[in-house]
Short mmCIF file of C-alpha atoms and ligand atoms in Angstrom, two decimals:
data_model
loop_
_atom_site.label_atom_id
_atom_site.label_comp_id
_atom_site.label_asym_id
_atom_site.label_seq_id
_atom_site.Cartn_x
_atom_site.Cartn_y
_atom_site.Cartn_z
CA UNK A 74 62.16 166.27 -92.78
CA UNK A 75 64.84 166.53 -90.12
CA UNK A 76 63.85 165.20 -86.74
CA UNK A 77 63.79 168.00 -84.19
CA UNK A 78 65.24 166.29 -81.14
CA UNK A 79 66.21 169.07 -78.81
CA UNK A 80 63.13 171.25 -78.97
CA UNK A 81 60.71 170.12 -76.29
CA UNK A 82 62.65 166.89 -76.06
CA UNK A 83 61.93 164.53 -73.17
CA UNK A 84 65.63 164.65 -72.41
CA UNK A 85 65.54 168.39 -71.75
CA UNK A 86 62.34 168.13 -69.75
CA UNK A 87 63.72 165.34 -67.57
CA UNK A 88 66.98 167.24 -67.01
CA UNK A 89 65.14 170.46 -66.19
CA UNK A 90 62.82 168.75 -63.75
CA UNK A 91 65.64 166.81 -62.17
CA UNK A 92 67.79 169.99 -61.89
CA UNK A 93 65.00 171.94 -60.23
CA UNK A 94 64.48 169.19 -57.66
CA UNK A 95 68.22 168.97 -57.10
CA UNK A 96 68.53 172.74 -56.65
CA UNK A 97 65.64 172.72 -54.23
CA UNK A 98 67.20 169.85 -52.23
CA UNK A 99 70.61 171.59 -52.22
CA UNK A 100 69.12 174.84 -51.05
CA UNK A 101 67.16 173.06 -48.35
CA UNK A 102 70.25 171.10 -47.28
CA UNK A 103 72.38 174.25 -47.11
CA UNK A 104 69.75 176.06 -45.07
CA UNK A 105 69.47 173.08 -42.71
CA UNK A 106 73.25 172.75 -42.37
CA UNK A 107 73.44 176.46 -41.59
CA UNK A 108 70.63 176.35 -39.06
CA UNK A 109 71.81 173.18 -37.30
CA UNK A 110 75.47 174.15 -37.12
CA UNK A 111 74.50 177.60 -35.81
CA UNK A 112 72.38 176.06 -33.06
CA UNK A 113 75.10 173.55 -32.17
CA UNK A 114 77.71 176.28 -32.25
CA UNK A 115 75.68 178.52 -29.94
CA UNK A 116 75.16 175.72 -27.49
CA UNK A 117 78.84 174.71 -27.55
CA UNK A 118 80.03 178.29 -27.01
CA UNK A 119 77.55 178.87 -24.15
CA UNK A 120 78.48 175.57 -22.45
CA UNK A 121 82.21 176.40 -22.67
CA UNK A 122 81.51 179.87 -21.25
CA UNK A 123 79.54 178.52 -18.27
CA UNK A 124 82.13 175.84 -17.61
CA UNK A 125 84.98 178.36 -17.54
CA UNK A 126 83.18 180.83 -15.27
CA UNK A 127 82.11 178.09 -12.84
CA UNK A 128 85.68 176.76 -12.71
CA UNK A 129 87.00 180.22 -11.99
CA UNK A 130 84.39 180.70 -9.23
CA UNK A 131 86.12 178.00 -7.17
CA UNK A 132 89.52 179.63 -7.71
CA UNK A 133 88.59 182.94 -5.96
CA UNK A 134 88.70 183.21 -2.16
CA UNK A 135 88.69 186.04 0.40
CA UNK A 136 91.00 186.23 3.42
CA UNK A 137 90.76 188.86 6.11
CA UNK A 138 94.32 188.22 7.15
CA UNK A 139 97.19 186.55 5.43
CA UNK A 140 100.74 185.73 6.51
CA UNK A 141 103.77 187.25 4.80
CA UNK A 142 104.83 183.74 3.77
CA UNK A 143 101.63 183.21 1.87
CA UNK A 144 101.96 186.62 0.22
CA UNK A 145 105.48 185.72 -0.97
CA UNK A 146 104.37 182.57 -2.71
CA UNK A 147 104.33 183.32 -6.40
CA UNK A 148 101.93 180.57 -7.62
CA UNK A 149 98.77 182.27 -6.31
CA UNK A 150 97.85 185.89 -6.73
CA UNK A 151 96.80 188.00 -3.71
CA UNK A 152 95.02 191.28 -4.27
CA UNK A 153 94.06 193.73 -1.56
CA UNK A 154 90.33 194.26 -1.32
CA UNK A 155 88.61 196.29 1.34
CA UNK A 156 90.19 195.15 4.65
CA UNK A 157 91.47 191.84 3.38
CA UNK A 158 92.86 189.92 0.47
CA UNK A 159 91.42 188.13 -2.51
CA UNK A 160 93.30 185.02 -3.46
CA UNK A 161 93.20 184.28 -7.20
CA UNK A 162 94.37 180.72 -7.61
CA UNK A 163 96.81 179.99 -10.46
CA UNK A 164 94.09 177.72 -12.00
CA UNK A 165 91.98 180.85 -12.63
CA UNK A 166 91.72 181.17 -16.44
CA UNK A 167 91.37 184.64 -17.90
CA UNK A 168 91.42 183.75 -21.61
CA UNK A 169 90.82 180.49 -23.40
CA UNK A 170 89.27 179.56 -26.79
CA UNK A 171 88.15 183.16 -27.31
CA UNK A 172 86.42 183.29 -23.91
CA UNK A 173 87.55 186.08 -21.62
CA UNK A 174 86.91 186.06 -17.90
CA UNK A 175 87.55 188.49 -15.08
CA UNK A 176 86.44 189.79 -11.71
CA UNK A 177 84.40 192.98 -11.97
CA UNK A 178 83.14 195.68 -9.64
CA UNK A 179 79.35 195.85 -9.62
CA UNK A 180 79.52 199.08 -11.70
CA UNK A 181 80.97 197.03 -14.57
CA UNK A 182 84.61 198.09 -14.21
CA UNK A 183 87.22 195.31 -14.43
CA UNK A 184 88.93 194.44 -11.16
CA UNK A 185 91.19 191.70 -12.42
CA UNK A 186 91.32 189.45 -15.48
CA UNK A 187 90.59 190.04 -19.13
CA UNK A 188 87.85 192.19 -20.68
CA UNK A 189 87.32 191.65 -24.42
CA UNK A 190 84.99 194.63 -24.87
CA UNK A 191 84.77 197.15 -22.03
CA UNK A 192 82.23 199.37 -23.90
CA UNK A 193 79.80 196.54 -24.22
CA UNK A 194 80.26 194.79 -20.92
CA UNK A 195 79.89 197.92 -18.87
CA UNK A 196 76.42 198.37 -20.30
CA UNK A 197 75.20 194.87 -19.51
CA UNK A 198 73.90 194.58 -15.93
CA UNK A 199 75.08 191.61 -13.87
CA UNK A 200 72.78 188.65 -13.52
CA UNK A 201 73.79 185.69 -11.39
CA UNK A 202 73.92 182.28 -13.15
CA UNK A 203 72.25 183.52 -16.37
CA UNK A 204 73.63 183.50 -19.92
CA UNK A 205 72.80 186.90 -21.39
CA UNK A 206 73.03 187.89 -25.01
CA UNK A 207 73.99 191.32 -26.23
CA UNK A 208 74.66 192.66 -29.67
CA UNK A 209 77.45 195.04 -30.57
CA UNK A 210 78.51 196.07 -34.07
CA UNK A 211 76.46 193.28 -35.59
CA UNK A 212 78.12 190.65 -33.42
CA UNK A 213 76.33 188.64 -30.74
CA UNK A 214 78.01 188.33 -27.36
CA UNK A 215 77.24 185.77 -24.68
CA UNK A 216 77.86 186.88 -21.13
CA UNK A 217 77.73 184.72 -18.00
CA UNK A 218 78.04 186.11 -14.46
CA UNK A 219 78.44 184.72 -10.97
CA UNK A 220 78.09 186.88 -7.89
CA UNK A 221 81.04 186.52 -5.53
CA UNK A 222 78.87 187.52 -2.54
CA UNK A 223 78.92 183.88 -1.47
CA UNK A 224 82.71 184.14 -1.13
CA UNK A 225 82.27 187.11 1.25
CA UNK A 226 83.09 189.41 -1.65
CA UNK A 227 80.03 191.58 -1.80
CA UNK A 228 80.14 194.00 -4.73
CA UNK A 229 82.38 191.79 -6.87
CA UNK A 230 81.26 189.69 -9.81
CA UNK A 231 82.83 186.98 -11.85
CA UNK A 232 82.05 187.54 -15.51
CA UNK A 233 82.87 185.60 -18.65
CA UNK A 234 82.18 186.80 -22.21
CA UNK A 235 82.57 185.38 -25.63
CA UNK A 236 81.53 186.63 -29.06
CA UNK A 237 79.66 184.48 -31.54
CA UNK A 238 82.37 185.27 -34.08
CA UNK A 239 84.51 182.73 -32.32
CA UNK A 240 82.08 179.91 -33.10
CA UNK A 241 81.27 181.33 -36.49
CA UNK A 242 84.87 180.96 -37.54
CA UNK A 243 84.52 177.20 -37.17
CA UNK A 244 81.04 177.12 -38.54
CA UNK A 245 81.80 179.19 -41.61
CA UNK A 246 84.48 176.74 -42.68
CA UNK A 247 81.78 174.01 -42.71
CA UNK A 248 79.46 176.38 -44.55
CA UNK A 249 82.18 177.36 -47.02
CA UNK A 250 82.85 173.72 -47.74
CA UNK A 251 79.14 173.09 -48.27
CA UNK A 252 78.71 176.21 -50.39
CA UNK A 253 81.49 175.13 -52.73
CA UNK A 254 80.95 171.39 -52.66
CA UNK A 255 77.18 171.36 -53.07
CA UNK A 256 77.00 173.52 -56.25
CA UNK A 257 79.86 171.50 -57.74
CA UNK A 258 77.99 168.31 -56.95
CA UNK A 259 74.75 169.78 -58.34
CA UNK A 260 76.44 170.82 -61.61
CA UNK A 261 78.08 167.42 -61.78
CA UNK A 262 74.72 165.69 -61.22
CA UNK A 263 72.93 167.87 -63.79
CA UNK A 264 75.54 167.27 -66.49
CA UNK A 265 75.65 163.57 -65.58
CA UNK A 266 71.85 163.42 -65.60
CA UNK A 267 71.68 165.10 -69.02
CA UNK A 268 74.16 162.62 -70.48
CA UNK A 269 72.46 159.67 -68.76
CA UNK A 270 68.99 160.76 -69.92
CA UNK A 271 70.38 161.05 -73.45
CA UNK A 272 71.69 157.50 -73.26
CA UNK A 273 68.44 156.18 -71.83
CA UNK A 274 66.36 157.93 -74.45
CA UNK A 275 68.55 157.03 -77.41
CA UNK A 276 66.37 153.96 -78.17
CA UNK A 277 63.31 156.26 -78.36
CA UNK A 278 65.06 158.34 -81.02
CA UNK A 279 65.90 155.13 -82.82
CA UNK A 280 62.22 154.07 -82.65
CA UNK A 281 61.11 157.54 -83.75
CA UNK A 282 63.48 157.59 -86.71
CA UNK A 283 62.48 154.11 -87.84
CA UNK A 284 58.78 154.98 -87.53
CA UNK A 285 59.33 158.12 -89.61
CA UNK A 286 61.35 156.27 -92.23
CA UNK A 287 58.56 153.70 -92.50
CA UNK A 288 55.94 156.45 -92.67
CA UNK A 289 57.74 158.48 -95.32
CA UNK A 290 59.35 155.75 -97.39
CA UNK A 291 56.49 153.28 -96.98
CA UNK A 292 59.13 150.61 -96.53
CA UNK A 293 57.23 148.19 -94.34
CA UNK A 294 60.17 145.81 -94.09
CA UNK A 295 62.16 148.22 -91.86
CA UNK A 296 62.57 147.13 -88.20
CA UNK A 297 63.99 148.67 -85.04
CA UNK A 298 67.25 147.17 -83.87
CA UNK A 299 68.19 148.21 -80.31
CA UNK A 300 70.68 145.42 -79.76
CA UNK A 301 70.47 143.11 -76.77
CA UNK A 302 68.37 144.12 -73.73
CA UNK A 303 65.04 143.50 -72.08
CA UNK A 304 63.98 146.83 -70.59
CA UNK A 305 60.69 148.62 -71.34
CA UNK A 306 62.10 150.29 -74.45
CA UNK A 307 63.37 146.99 -75.84
CA UNK A 308 59.89 145.57 -75.19
CA UNK A 309 58.34 148.56 -76.94
CA UNK A 310 60.65 148.07 -79.91
CA UNK A 311 59.78 144.35 -79.90
CA UNK A 312 56.05 145.13 -79.91
CA UNK A 313 56.55 147.71 -82.63
CA UNK A 314 58.42 145.16 -84.75
CA UNK A 315 55.70 142.55 -84.15
CA UNK A 316 53.08 145.09 -85.16
CA UNK A 317 55.08 145.85 -88.32
CA UNK A 318 55.31 142.11 -89.06
CA UNK A 319 51.53 141.83 -88.86
CA UNK A 320 51.00 145.01 -90.86
CA UNK A 321 53.40 143.87 -93.55
CA UNK A 322 51.70 140.49 -93.71
CA UNK A 323 48.23 142.01 -93.99
CA UNK A 324 49.47 144.53 -96.61
CA UNK A 325 50.99 141.67 -98.58
CA UNK A 326 47.79 139.64 -98.18
CA UNK A 327 45.77 142.65 -99.36
CA UNK A 328 48.02 143.06 -102.38
CA UNK A 329 47.87 139.36 -103.10
CA UNK A 330 44.09 139.45 -102.73
CA UNK A 331 43.65 142.33 -105.20
CA UNK A 332 45.89 140.67 -107.73
CA UNK A 333 44.06 137.34 -107.23
CA UNK A 334 40.68 139.04 -107.70
CA UNK A 335 41.75 140.70 -110.94
CA UNK A 336 43.31 137.49 -112.13
CA UNK A 337 40.20 135.43 -111.32
CA UNK A 338 37.89 137.93 -113.00
CA UNK A 339 40.09 138.19 -116.06
CA UNK A 340 39.50 134.53 -117.02
CA UNK A 341 35.67 134.68 -117.42
CA UNK A 342 35.94 138.13 -119.07
CA UNK A 343 38.45 136.76 -121.61
CA UNK A 344 36.18 133.81 -122.30
CA UNK A 345 33.18 136.14 -122.85
CA UNK A 346 35.24 138.43 -125.13
CA UNK A 347 36.59 135.50 -127.14
CA UNK A 348 33.11 134.01 -127.45
CA UNK A 349 31.69 137.37 -128.64
CA UNK A 350 34.49 137.88 -131.17
CA UNK A 351 34.04 134.39 -132.49
CA UNK A 352 30.27 134.62 -132.89
CA UNK A 353 30.37 138.09 -134.44
CA UNK A 354 33.08 137.21 -136.95
CA UNK A 355 30.54 135.91 -139.47
CA UNK A 356 26.99 134.67 -139.74
CA UNK A 357 26.45 131.61 -137.53
CA UNK A 358 23.66 129.16 -137.36
CA UNK A 359 21.15 129.07 -134.50
CA UNK A 360 22.87 126.26 -132.50
CA UNK A 361 26.15 128.14 -132.50
CA UNK A 362 24.45 131.30 -131.21
CA UNK A 363 22.73 129.31 -128.46
CA UNK A 364 26.00 127.61 -127.50
CA UNK A 365 27.82 130.95 -127.35
CA UNK A 366 25.07 132.51 -125.25
CA UNK A 367 25.15 129.55 -122.88
CA UNK A 368 28.92 129.91 -122.45
CA UNK A 369 28.51 133.62 -121.79
CA UNK A 370 25.74 132.91 -119.29
CA UNK A 371 27.92 130.34 -117.47
CA UNK A 372 30.78 132.82 -117.20
CA UNK A 373 28.40 135.51 -116.04
CA UNK A 374 27.14 133.11 -113.33
CA UNK A 375 30.69 132.40 -112.28
CA UNK A 376 31.54 136.12 -112.09
CA UNK A 377 28.34 136.95 -110.22
CA UNK A 378 29.07 134.29 -107.61
CA UNK A 379 32.58 135.55 -107.18
CA UNK A 380 31.47 139.18 -106.85
CA UNK A 381 28.75 138.13 -104.43
CA UNK A 382 31.27 136.18 -102.33
CA UNK A 383 33.70 139.08 -102.32
CA UNK A 384 30.93 141.40 -101.25
CA UNK A 385 30.09 139.04 -98.42
CA UNK A 386 33.72 139.01 -97.26
CA UNK A 387 33.80 142.77 -97.06
CA UNK A 388 30.43 142.82 -95.23
CA UNK A 389 31.73 140.25 -92.73
CA UNK A 390 34.74 142.43 -92.09
CA UNK A 391 32.47 145.39 -91.42
CA UNK A 392 30.87 143.60 -88.46
CA UNK A 393 27.62 142.83 -86.76
CA UNK A 394 25.45 145.62 -88.26
CA UNK A 395 24.82 143.67 -91.44
CA UNK A 396 24.65 140.21 -89.91
CA UNK A 397 23.12 140.68 -86.45
CA UNK A 398 23.64 137.85 -83.97
CA UNK A 399 20.41 136.42 -82.63
CA UNK A 400 19.37 133.51 -80.48
CA UNK A 401 18.43 130.71 -82.85
CA UNK A 402 17.46 127.06 -82.99
CA UNK A 403 20.54 125.57 -84.65
CA UNK A 404 19.04 122.05 -84.68
CA UNK A 405 16.03 123.20 -86.71
CA UNK A 406 18.16 125.26 -89.05
CA UNK A 407 20.65 122.47 -89.83
CA UNK A 408 17.82 120.06 -90.43
CA UNK A 409 16.01 122.37 -92.86
CA UNK A 410 19.23 123.03 -94.84
CA UNK A 411 19.86 119.27 -95.03
CA UNK A 412 16.30 118.62 -96.23
CA UNK A 413 16.79 121.13 -99.07
CA UNK A 414 20.29 120.00 -99.99
CA UNK A 415 19.25 116.32 -100.02
CA UNK A 416 16.95 117.10 -102.92
CA UNK A 417 19.96 117.82 -105.16
CA UNK A 418 20.86 114.15 -105.46
CA UNK A 419 24.10 114.93 -107.33
CA UNK A 420 26.04 111.89 -108.66
CA UNK A 421 23.67 109.61 -106.79
CA UNK A 422 25.15 110.74 -103.48
CA UNK A 423 22.95 110.16 -100.44
CA UNK A 424 22.79 112.87 -97.81
CA UNK A 425 21.63 111.98 -94.31
CA UNK A 426 21.78 113.78 -91.01
CA UNK A 427 21.41 113.37 -87.27
CA UNK A 428 20.74 116.44 -85.16
CA UNK A 429 20.52 116.58 -81.40
CA UNK A 430 17.30 118.39 -80.51
CA UNK A 431 17.02 121.86 -79.09
CA UNK A 432 20.52 123.17 -79.60
CA UNK A 433 20.39 126.93 -79.44
CA UNK A 434 23.23 129.29 -80.17
CA UNK A 435 23.71 132.99 -80.77
CA UNK A 436 24.46 133.53 -84.42
CA UNK A 437 23.44 134.84 -87.80
CA UNK A 438 20.93 132.55 -89.56
CA UNK A 439 21.90 133.59 -93.08
CA UNK A 440 25.61 133.06 -92.41
CA UNK A 441 25.11 129.63 -90.82
CA UNK A 442 22.99 128.60 -93.82
CA UNK A 443 25.74 129.84 -96.11
CA UNK A 444 28.40 127.96 -94.18
CA UNK A 445 26.54 124.64 -94.17
CA UNK A 446 25.55 125.00 -97.83
CA UNK A 447 29.20 125.55 -98.81
CA UNK A 448 30.37 122.48 -96.89
CA UNK A 449 27.62 120.22 -98.27
CA UNK A 450 28.14 121.56 -101.84
CA UNK A 451 31.84 120.72 -101.56
CA UNK A 452 31.00 117.25 -100.22
CA UNK A 453 28.78 116.70 -103.30
CA UNK A 454 31.32 118.23 -105.68
CA UNK A 455 34.27 116.21 -104.41
CA UNK A 456 32.21 113.11 -103.47
CA UNK A 457 32.38 109.80 -105.26
CA UNK A 458 29.47 108.50 -107.37
CA UNK A 459 26.77 106.91 -105.20
CA UNK A 460 28.70 107.89 -102.12
CA UNK A 461 27.30 109.37 -98.92
CA UNK A 462 27.38 112.53 -96.86
CA UNK A 463 26.65 112.58 -93.10
CA UNK A 464 25.78 115.79 -91.30
CA UNK A 465 25.83 115.63 -87.50
CA UNK A 466 25.00 118.21 -84.85
CA UNK A 467 25.66 117.45 -81.17
CA UNK A 468 26.80 118.82 -77.88
CA UNK A 469 30.24 117.62 -76.85
CA UNK A 470 29.77 116.90 -73.15
CA UNK A 471 33.41 115.85 -72.64
CA UNK A 472 34.58 119.33 -73.50
CA UNK A 473 32.33 121.60 -71.52
CA UNK A 474 29.42 122.86 -73.50
CA UNK A 475 30.78 122.88 -77.02
CA UNK A 476 28.45 122.50 -79.98
CA UNK A 477 29.88 120.49 -82.85
CA UNK A 478 28.64 120.60 -86.43
CA UNK A 479 30.24 117.89 -88.57
CA UNK A 480 30.03 117.37 -92.33
CA UNK A 481 31.55 114.06 -93.41
CA UNK A 482 31.84 112.49 -96.86
CA UNK A 483 33.49 109.47 -98.45
CA UNK A 484 34.76 111.46 -101.41
CA UNK A 485 38.19 112.03 -102.92
CA UNK A 486 39.73 113.32 -99.64
CA UNK A 487 42.41 115.94 -99.19
CA UNK A 488 46.18 115.41 -99.14
CA UNK A 489 47.88 116.43 -95.83
CA UNK A 490 49.96 119.15 -97.54
CA UNK A 491 46.76 120.76 -98.88
CA UNK A 492 44.90 120.86 -95.58
CA UNK A 493 45.93 124.39 -94.72
CA UNK A 494 45.98 125.83 -98.21
CA UNK A 495 42.40 124.94 -99.06
CA UNK A 496 41.25 127.64 -96.62
CA UNK A 497 43.14 130.35 -98.55
CA UNK A 498 41.09 132.58 -100.81
CA UNK A 499 40.94 131.37 -104.46
CA UNK A 500 42.92 128.25 -103.66
CA UNK A 501 41.78 125.16 -105.52
CA UNK A 502 43.56 121.84 -105.37
CA UNK A 503 42.65 120.85 -108.89
CA UNK A 504 40.72 123.52 -110.75
CA UNK A 505 39.73 121.07 -113.49
CA UNK A 506 37.65 119.14 -110.91
CA UNK A 507 35.92 122.07 -109.25
CA UNK A 508 33.42 122.85 -112.00
CA UNK A 509 31.63 126.01 -110.97
CA UNK A 510 33.80 126.47 -107.84
CA UNK A 511 35.49 129.79 -107.23
CA UNK A 512 38.01 128.75 -104.60
CA UNK A 513 36.27 131.06 -102.12
CA UNK A 514 33.92 128.53 -100.45
CA UNK A 515 36.13 127.30 -97.60
CA UNK A 516 37.70 130.69 -96.87
CA UNK A 517 34.12 131.99 -96.57
CA UNK A 518 33.32 129.12 -94.14
CA UNK A 519 36.40 130.00 -92.13
CA UNK A 520 35.46 133.69 -92.09
CA UNK A 521 31.93 132.83 -90.88
CA UNK A 522 33.44 130.66 -88.12
CA UNK A 523 35.67 133.56 -87.04
CA UNK A 524 32.57 135.79 -87.02
CA UNK A 525 30.89 133.39 -84.57
CA UNK A 526 34.01 132.81 -82.49
CA UNK A 527 33.98 129.21 -83.68
CA UNK A 528 36.84 126.92 -84.77
CA UNK A 529 37.07 124.82 -87.89
CA UNK A 530 39.17 121.69 -88.24
CA UNK A 531 39.53 118.98 -90.80
CA UNK A 532 40.43 115.30 -90.83
CA UNK A 533 40.83 113.64 -94.18
CA UNK A 534 42.38 110.67 -95.94
CA UNK A 535 43.01 110.99 -99.68
CA UNK A 536 40.80 108.49 -101.50
CA UNK A 537 38.70 107.77 -98.40
CA UNK A 538 36.89 110.95 -97.53
CA UNK A 539 36.91 114.11 -95.46
CA UNK A 540 35.33 115.33 -92.27
CA UNK A 541 34.96 119.05 -91.42
CA UNK A 542 34.27 119.96 -87.78
CA UNK A 543 32.91 123.29 -86.71
CA UNK A 544 33.06 123.89 -82.97
CA UNK A 545 30.93 126.61 -81.41
CA UNK A 546 32.09 127.56 -77.93
CA UNK A 547 28.62 128.38 -76.64
P1 ADP X 846 36.03 125.50 -104.57
O1 ADP X 846 35.21 126.56 -105.11
O2 ADP X 846 37.19 125.13 -105.41
O3 ADP X 846 35.28 124.35 -104.05
P2 ADP X 846 36.65 125.84 -101.79
O4 ADP X 846 37.31 126.94 -101.09
O5 ADP X 846 35.30 125.48 -101.36
O6 ADP X 846 36.71 126.21 -103.31
O7 ADP X 846 37.59 124.60 -101.65
C1 ADP X 846 38.96 124.69 -101.89
C2 ADP X 846 39.50 123.35 -102.32
O8 ADP X 846 39.40 122.42 -101.24
C3 ADP X 846 38.73 122.72 -103.42
O9 ADP X 846 39.25 123.15 -104.66
C4 ADP X 846 38.93 121.25 -103.20
O10 ADP X 846 40.09 120.80 -103.86
C5 ADP X 846 39.16 121.12 -101.73
N1 ADP X 846 37.95 120.58 -101.04
C6 ADP X 846 37.00 121.32 -100.40
N2 ADP X 846 36.07 120.51 -99.83
C7 ADP X 846 36.44 119.23 -100.12
C8 ADP X 846 35.90 117.94 -99.84
N3 ADP X 846 34.77 117.79 -99.13
N4 ADP X 846 36.57 116.84 -100.31
C9 ADP X 846 37.69 116.99 -100.99
N5 ADP X 846 38.26 118.16 -101.31
C10 ADP X 846 37.64 119.27 -100.90
#
C-alpha cells in the first residue's frame, strides 16, 4: 500500500496554519502602517501649514503714510489699502511644499498671494488660529487663518491652505513599498516554511515507512536510521528501535520456547511409543509388562510435571488474579516447608534451618512454597551423599528492611559460566545427573521472585557447594 503523504499531512497543516497567521500579521501590519503614517502625515502637514501662516503674519504691516523712497524699493511690496499701504515683506511665502498662502478679504476673495482652490476657500468661513478641515472632490483640505485686525488691517485675513494629497503622495510611496514588499515576503515565508516543514518532518516519514514495512513484512530486524542528531525525532526513532529490539528478543524467546517445549515433550512421547511398540511386538512375560508400564508411568510423570510447570508460567504471566498477594507469616511458612522437606532424607543429606521469628511479607503462599520446594529439591538432587542443606530466613538490617531467604548446600556446585544459564527455561547443566528434573525449576523460582518484586542471586564454588539468596524488598 502506497503511503499517502500529502493528504492531511502534518506538513500541509503546519504550512496552512503558519500561512494564516502570517497573512493575519501582514494584514494587521499594513493596516497599522497605513493608520500611523496617515496620522503622522496629517500632523506634519498641519504643523507646516501653521508655521508658514504664522511666519507670514509677521511679514505683513500697515502704514498710513509712506515716503516715495520706500515705495521705490523693490525688495518689499507695498499695496494700497483703504487710506494707507500694506507692506508685504519679501520673506512672505505664498507657495511652499504644496502649501498656498495669501491675504484675503473677509468675504473670502483673495487680496494678494496664492489661492489653490478659490471655490472651496470662499465657502469656508474664517476662524482665527484654528486649523479647519474641509472636503472637496474627495480630497481633504486643511485651512489655517489669522486675522490681520491686530496689524490695524480690519477686514483682512491671512489664510494658508494645503490638501491632504500633498502628504498622501509621500505616504503612498511608503504604502506602495509595503504593499509590494509584504506579500513578497509572505509568499517567500510560506514557500520557505513549506520546504522547511518538509525537511523537519522527513524523519517522521522515515519512521512511518519503517513501521509499515515492519508491520507488513513482519521483518522485526528492520530499524530506523535517521543519521546523526539528538532532537526529539531522533529520540523517538531511538526509542522505537529499542522497542523493536525488545520485541524481537521476546519474539525470538517465544519461538525458542515453543520449539523447546515441543522438543522436551517429544522425548518422553518417543520413549512411551517405543516402549509400547516393543511390548506389543510379541507375548511378553509378566515382569516385562510391569517394567514397561513403570517406564511409561515415569515418562507420564515427567510430562505431567512439565505441563504443570508450563501452566504455572502462563498463570504467573496473567497476574495477581490467580495468585493473590496476601499478608503472611513467612517465618512460619518457611519452617513448615523445611519440616516436610527434611523428612525426605535423600542420600543421607541433613536439612536444617534457622528462621528469624515473625517475619511478615505480602505474597502468595502457594508460590512461596513452590519456590522453596524447588530450591531445596535441587539442593538434595545436586547435593553430595551425607551432605547438608541450611535454610536461613532473616532481616538484613544493614540494607534497610530487606528480608533474605537463603538456601545453602555443600553439593556439586555450579561453574561460573553456568551461573546465568541455569535460570533459562529447560536449561540443564548435565541432564544425566538431573534424574526427574525438567530444567524448569530455577526459571520458575526466578519467575516467582519477579512476581514478588524480589531478587535472586547465587554464589557457588564447583565441588564445594552453592548458596541461593532471595531478597524481598519489603
Ligand atoms: P532441573 O530440573 O534440571 O533441576 P533447574 O532449573 O532446577 O532444572 O536447574 C537447572 C540446572 O541448574 C540444573 O540442571 C543443575 O545443573 C543446576 N543446579 C540447580 N540447583 C543446583 C544446586 N543446588 N547445586 C548444583 N547445581 C544446581
